[in-house]
Amino acid sequence: NQLKASQFVENAEFGDLVHKVIEENILEDEEMQAAAKYQKVGFLNINDQRVYVPWGRVSDAEDILGTVRLSDGAIVPSTYERMPTHRLVSGNGLFQLTEFLHQRLLER
């Protein structure tokens, strides 16, 4: 059996936990720090890792976990905003975090 987005019922508490973990740990994620250094300013989409998105492209709304504000190549603290259109399960599969954020989630 395959997991189908149309049959999946999201657990709101778990979804909230995923975004809380991102918010609390995004500043320490080396992958996100590297993306911030490259982009430098503006808003950086925190993309779900289940889909490869070429640099400069924007993911589908259901595959964007949230955004952070950047200044001088760094993530501005306390600016993570959850994307309300993100889905834990989509037609592209189950959500995937960076390895760092995944480990922080498992620790919770």
C-alpha positions as a Markdown table, in Angstrom:
| # | Residue | x | y | z |
|---|---|---|---|---|
| 1 | Asn | 0.0 | 0.0 | 0.0 |
| 2 | Gln | 1.2 | 3.5 | -0.8 |
| 3 | Leu | 0.5 | 6.5 | 1.3 |
| 4 | Lys | -1.9 | 8.8 | -0.6 |
| 5 | Ala | -2.3 | 12.5 | 0.2 |
| 6 | Ser | -6.0 | 12.3 | -0.5 |
| 7 | Gln | -6.5 | 9.7 | 2.3 |
| 8 | Phe | -4.1 | 11.2 | 4.8 |
| 9 | Val | -5.5 | 13.0 | 7.9 |
| 10 | Glu | -3.0 | 15.3 | 9.3 |
| 11 | Asn | -2.4 | 15.3 | 13.1 |
| 12 | Ala | -2.5 | 19.0 | 14.0 |
| 13 | Glu | -0.4 | 18.5 | 17.2 |
| 14 | Phe | 2.3 | 16.8 | 15.2 |
| 15 | Gly | 2.3 | 19.5 | 12.5 |
| 16 | Asp | 2.6 | 22.1 | 15.2 |
| 17 | Leu | 5.6 | 20.2 | 16.7 |
| 18 | Val | 7.3 | 20.0 | 13.3 |
| 19 | His | 7.1 | 23.7 | 12.9 |
| 20 | Lys | 8.1 | 24.4 | 16.5 |
| 21 | Val | 11.2 | 22.3 | 16.0 |
| 22 | Ile | 12.1 | 24.2 | 12.8 |
| 23 | Glu | 11.5 | 27.6 | 14.5 |
| 24 | Glu | 13.7 | 26.7 | 17.5 |
| 25 | Asn | 16.5 | 25.1 | 15.5 |
| 26 | Ile | 16.7 | 26.9 | 12.1 |
| 27 | Leu | 19.6 | 29.1 | 13.1 |
| 28 | Glu | 21.8 | 26.1 | 13.8 |
| 29 | Asp | 21.1 | 24.3 | 10.6 |
| 30 | Glu | 24.2 | 24.4 | 8.4 |
| 31 | Glu | 22.2 | 23.8 | 5.2 |
| 32 | Met | 20.0 | 26.7 | 5.9 |
| 33 | Gln | 23.0 | 28.9 | 7.0 |
| 34 | Ala | 24.7 | 28.1 | 3.6 |
| 35 | Ala | 21.5 | 29.0 | 1.7 |
| 36 | Ala | 21.3 | 32.3 | 3.7 |
| 37 | Lys | 24.9 | 33.1 | 2.9 |
| 38 | Tyr | 24.3 | 32.5 | -0.8 |
| 39 | Gln | 21.1 | 34.5 | -1.0 |
| 40 | Lys | 22.2 | 37.2 | 1.4 |
| 41 | Val | 19.0 | 39.3 | 1.8 |
| 42 | Gly | 15.2 | 39.0 | 1.5 |
| 43 | Phe | 13.1 | 36.0 | 2.4 |
| 44 | Leu | 14.4 | 32.5 | 2.2 |
| 45 | Asn | 11.9 | 29.7 | 1.6 |
| 46 | Ile | 12.5 | 26.7 | 3.8 |
| 47 | Asn | 11.7 | 23.9 | 1.3 |
| 48 | Asp | 10.5 | 20.4 | 2.1 |
| 49 | Gln | 13.3 | 18.1 | 1.1 |
| 50 | Arg | 11.0 | 15.6 | -0.5 |
| 51 | Val | 11.3 | 17.4 | -3.8 |
| 52 | Tyr | 14.5 | 18.8 | -5.4 |
| 53 | Val | 14.1 | 22.4 | -6.4 |
| 54 | Pro | 16.8 | 24.0 | -8.6 |
| 55 | Trp | 18.4 | 27.2 | -7.2 |
| 56 | Gly | 16.3 | 30.2 | -8.0 |
| 57 | Arg | 13.1 | 28.2 | -8.5 |
| 58 | Val | 10.1 | 28.3 | -6.1 |
| 59 | Ser | 8.6 | 25.1 | -4.7 |
| 60 | Asp | 4.9 | 24.3 | -5.0 |
| 61 | Ala | 3.1 | 25.9 | -2.0 |
| 62 | Glu | 2.5 | 22.5 | -0.4 |
| 63 | Asp | 6.2 | 21.9 | -0.4 |
| 64 | Ile | 7.3 | 25.1 | 1.4 |
| 65 | Leu | 7.6 | 24.6 | 5.1 |
| 66 | Gly | 8.0 | 28.3 | 5.9 |
| 67 | Thr | 10.1 | 31.3 | 5.4 |
| 68 | Val | 12.8 | 33.2 | 7.3 |
| 69 | Arg | 14.1 | 36.8 | 6.8 |
| 70 | Leu | 17.7 | 37.3 | 5.8 |
| 71 | Ser | 20.1 | 40.1 | 6.4 |
| 72 | Asp | 23.7 | 40.3 | 5.4 |
| 73 | Gly | 23.8 | 36.6 | 4.6 |
| 74 | Ala | 22.3 | 35.4 | 7.9 |
| 75 | Ile | 19.0 | 34.3 | 9.1 |
| 76 | Val | 17.4 | 36.9 | 11.3 |
| 77 | Pro | 16.4 | 35.3 | 14.6 |
| 78 | Ser | 12.7 | 34.9 | 15.4 |
| 79 | Thr | 11.6 | 35.4 | 11.8 |
| 80 | Tyr | 10.5 | 31.8 | 10.9 |
| 81 | Glu | 6.9 | 31.9 | 9.6 |
| 82 | Arg | 5.0 | 28.7 | 8.9 |
| 83 | Met | 3.6 | 28.3 | 5.5 |
| 84 | Pro | -0.1 | 27.4 | 6.0 |
| 85 | Thr | -0.3 | 25.6 | 2.6 |
| 86 | His | 2.5 | 23.1 | 3.5 |
| 87 | Arg | 1.3 | 19.5 | 3.6 |
| 88 | Leu | 3.0 | 16.8 | 5.7 |
| 89 | Val | 1.9 | 14.4 | 2.9 |
| 90 | Ser | 1.5 | 15.5 | -0.7 |
| 91 | Gly | 1.5 | 13.8 | -4.1 |
| 92 | Asn | 5.3 | 13.9 | -3.8 |
| 93 | Gly | 5.3 | 11.8 | -0.6 |
| 94 | Leu | 5.9 | 12.2 | 3.1 |
| 95 | Phe | 7.5 | 15.4 | 4.3 |
| 96 | Gln | 11.3 | 15.4 | 4.7 |
| 97 | Leu | 13.4 | 17.8 | 6.8 |
| 98 | Thr | 17.1 | 18.5 | 6.5 |
| 99 | Glu | 19.1 | 15.9 | 8.4 |
| 100 | Phe | 19.8 | 18.4 | 11.2 |
| 101 | Leu | 16.2 | 19.3 | 11.7 |
| 102 | His | 15.1 | 15.7 | 11.4 |
| 103 | Gln | 17.4 | 14.7 | 14.2 |
| 104 | Arg | 16.1 | 17.6 | 16.4 |
| 105 | Leu | 12.5 | 16.3 | 15.7 |
| 106 | Leu | 13.5 | 12.8 | 16.7 |
| 107 | Glu | 14.9 | 14.1 | 19.9 |
| 108 | Arg | 11.5 | 15.6 | 20.8 |
